[in-house]
């Protein structure tokens, strides 16, 4: 590996506190309704599972998968749906749950794709927002943390499939001279 785990950017305690706040905010905004969380595989699995439990309402969960990254650390810009939802979202209050927004390409593709299926409402909740990297305009309804332009792993986020099981969010560092 030409990369190694670096400093912790956001600790497990900070993540838990923020997820609790997001759940409360969603609970207030969706009072009287039953939102459907649509997690984006695989990076958002851990976040989606925690967020679901922080929402004090009847709530459901489904997943879809897109591929945009290959195995590098930069988006290719080409987004492909690789696994679809198992439920109809027609008439539902849908909240897309994503791990990171970088260029915004993945999420803007997903938003457009889901909007054609006639949900009652469509919102976006993202754990990490790399605001400075944005190339495509995206409306973010709930954001966990704004983060700098560094590659982050842990809490579901991976590099080439690894580090998803780290409970904290850490920076992945490039080893000098390799
Ligand atoms: P975008 O299409 O450029 O916005 O890229 C978003 C996708 O890239 C996310 O769904 C992640 O899977 C991946 N990604 C972007 N930044 C990171 C990172 O720092 N760590 C892990 N995955 C990332
Ligand atoms: Mg992702």
PDB file of N, CA and C in Angstrom, residues 9 11 23-24 31-32 34 44 49 68 74 82-83 98 100 104 107 109-110 117 133 135 139 147 164 171 174 177:
ATOM      1  N   UNK A   9      -9.714  12.678  11.979  1.00  0.00           N
ATOM      2  CA  UNK A   9     -10.317  13.963  11.600  1.00  0.00           C
ATOM      3  C   UNK A   9     -11.552  14.226  12.450  1.00  0.00           C
ATOM      4  N   UNK A  11     -13.809  12.175  15.540  1.00  0.00           N
ATOM      5  CA  UNK A  11     -13.826  10.999  16.417  1.00  0.00           C
ATOM      6  C   UNK A  11     -15.202  10.348  16.457  1.00  0.00           C
ATOM      7  N   UNK A  23     -30.695  13.314  13.459  1.00  0.00           N
ATOM      8  CA  UNK A  23     -31.911  12.533  13.677  1.00  0.00           C
ATOM      9  C   UNK A  23     -33.019  13.376  14.297  1.00  0.00           C
ATOM     10  N   UNK A  24     -32.637  14.219  15.253  1.00  0.00           N
ATOM     11  CA  UNK A  24     -33.627  15.110  15.876  1.00  0.00           C
ATOM     12  C   UNK A  24     -34.178  16.109  14.864  1.00  0.00           C
ATOM     13  N   UNK A  31     -42.226  15.461  11.128  1.00  0.00           N
ATOM     14  CA  UNK A  31     -43.227  15.077  12.132  1.00  0.00           C
ATOM     15  C   UNK A  31     -44.540  14.698  11.456  1.00  0.00           C
ATOM     16  N   UNK A  32     -45.130  13.596  11.859  1.00  0.00           N
ATOM     17  CA  UNK A  32     -46.401  13.156  11.287  1.00  0.00           C
ATOM     18  C   UNK A  32     -46.243  12.359   9.999  1.00  0.00           C
ATOM     19  N   UNK A  34     -43.595   9.464   7.606  1.00  0.00           N
ATOM     20  CA  UNK A  34     -42.744   8.272   7.780  1.00  0.00           C
ATOM     21  C   UNK A  34     -41.690   8.243   6.684  1.00  0.00           C
ATOM     22  N   UNK A  44     -22.275   4.537   2.681  1.00  0.00           N
ATOM     23  CA  UNK A  44     -23.221   5.153   3.609  1.00  0.00           C
ATOM     24  C   UNK A  44     -23.927   4.142   4.517  1.00  0.00           C
ATOM     25  N   UNK A  49     -27.433   3.296   9.043  1.00  0.00           N
ATOM     26  CA  UNK A  49     -27.913   2.463  10.155  1.00  0.00           C
ATOM     27  C   UNK A  49     -27.987   3.268  11.451  1.00  0.00           C
ATOM     28  N   UNK A  68     -18.845   5.184  -9.256  1.00  0.00           N
ATOM     29  CA  UNK A  68     -18.315   6.408  -9.868  1.00  0.00           C
ATOM     30  C   UNK A  68     -16.816   6.491  -9.668  1.00  0.00           C
ATOM     31  N   UNK A  74     -10.193   9.769  -6.789  1.00  0.00           N
ATOM     32  CA  UNK A  74     -10.839  10.867  -7.492  1.00  0.00           C
ATOM     33  C   UNK A  74     -11.971  10.355  -8.352  1.00  0.00           C
ATOM     34  N   UNK A  82     -25.632   0.511 -10.209  1.00  0.00           N
ATOM     35  CA  UNK A  82     -25.238  -0.900 -10.216  1.00  0.00           C
ATOM     36  C   UNK A  82     -26.172  -1.775  -9.391  1.00  0.00           C
ATOM     37  N   UNK A  83     -27.002  -1.167  -8.548  1.00  0.00           N
ATOM     38  CA  UNK A  83     -27.986  -1.940  -7.811  1.00  0.00           C
ATOM     39  C   UNK A  83     -29.142  -1.014  -7.454  1.00  0.00           C
ATOM     40  N   UNK A  98     -26.019   9.807   1.989  1.00  0.00           N
ATOM     41  CA  UNK A  98     -24.747   9.575   1.297  1.00  0.00           C
ATOM     42  C   UNK A  98     -23.582   9.821   2.253  1.00  0.00           C
ATOM     43  N   UNK A 100     -20.177  10.924   1.370  1.00  0.00           N
ATOM     44  CA  UNK A 100     -19.410  12.137   1.057  1.00  0.00           C
ATOM     45  C   UNK A 100     -19.919  12.769  -0.226  1.00  0.00           C
ATOM     46  N   UNK A 104     -19.883  16.280  -6.552  1.00  0.00           N
ATOM     47  CA  UNK A 104     -21.335  16.402  -6.594  1.00  0.00           C
ATOM     48  C   UNK A 104     -21.963  15.590  -7.715  1.00  0.00           C
ATOM     49  N   UNK A 107     -24.199  12.391  -6.567  1.00  0.00           N
ATOM     50  CA  UNK A 107     -25.462  12.716  -5.921  1.00  0.00           C
ATOM     51  C   UNK A 107     -26.411  13.428  -6.885  1.00  0.00           C
ATOM     52  N   UNK A 109     -26.618  12.827 -10.047  1.00  0.00           N
ATOM     53  CA  UNK A 109     -27.181  11.735 -10.848  1.00  0.00           C
ATOM     54  C   UNK A 109     -28.297  11.028 -10.065  1.00  0.00           C
ATOM     55  N   UNK A 110     -28.017  10.720  -8.798  1.00  0.00           N
ATOM     56  CA  UNK A 110     -28.996   9.999  -7.972  1.00  0.00           C
ATOM     57  C   UNK A 110     -30.268  10.793  -7.757  1.00  0.00           C
ATOM     58  N   UNK A 117     -39.140   9.082 -10.246  1.00  0.00           N
ATOM     59  CA  UNK A 117     -40.017   8.019  -9.731  1.00  0.00           C
ATOM     60  C   UNK A 117     -41.147   8.560  -8.863  1.00  0.00           C
ATOM     61  N   UNK A 133     -14.659  21.268  -3.232  1.00  0.00           N
ATOM     62  CA  UNK A 133     -14.419  20.426  -4.398  1.00  0.00           C
ATOM     63  C   UNK A 133     -15.583  20.424  -5.393  1.00  0.00           C
ATOM     64  N   UNK A 135     -18.167  20.637  -8.229  1.00  0.00           N
ATOM     65  CA  UNK A 135     -18.174  20.974  -9.656  1.00  0.00           C
ATOM     66  C   UNK A 135     -19.595  21.088 -10.189  1.00  0.00           C
ATOM     67  N   UNK A 139     -28.141  20.615  -3.943  1.00  0.00           N
ATOM     68  CA  UNK A 139     -28.852  21.138  -2.787  1.00  0.00           C
ATOM     69  C   UNK A 139     -28.733  20.126  -1.647  1.00  0.00           C
ATOM     70  N   UNK A 147     -15.871  19.206   5.401  1.00  0.00           N
ATOM     71  CA  UNK A 147     -14.482  18.749   5.574  1.00  0.00           C
ATOM     72  C   UNK A 147     -13.587  19.308   4.473  1.00  0.00           C
ATOM     73  N   UNK A 164     -13.315   0.499   6.160  1.00  0.00           N
ATOM     74  CA  UNK A 164     -14.717   0.829   6.469  1.00  0.00           C
ATOM     75  C   UNK A 164     -15.043   0.557   7.934  1.00  0.00           C
ATOM     76  N   UNK A 171      -7.860  10.555   8.229  1.00  0.00           N
ATOM     77  CA  UNK A 171      -7.291  10.975   6.951  1.00  0.00           C
ATOM     78  C   UNK A 171      -6.375   9.866   6.430  1.00  0.00           C
ATOM     79  N   UNK A 174      -0.751   9.881   1.882  1.00  0.00           N
ATOM     80  CA  UNK A 174       0.115   9.317   0.852  1.00  0.00           C
ATOM     81  C   UNK A 174       1.519   9.245   1.423  1.00  0.00           C
ATOM     82  N   UNK A 177       7.683   9.743  -1.192  1.00  0.00           N
ATOM     83  CA  UNK A 177       8.731   9.020  -1.890  1.00  0.00           C
ATOM     84  C   UNK A 177       8.295   7.729  -2.563  1.00  0.00           C
TER      85      UNK A 177
END
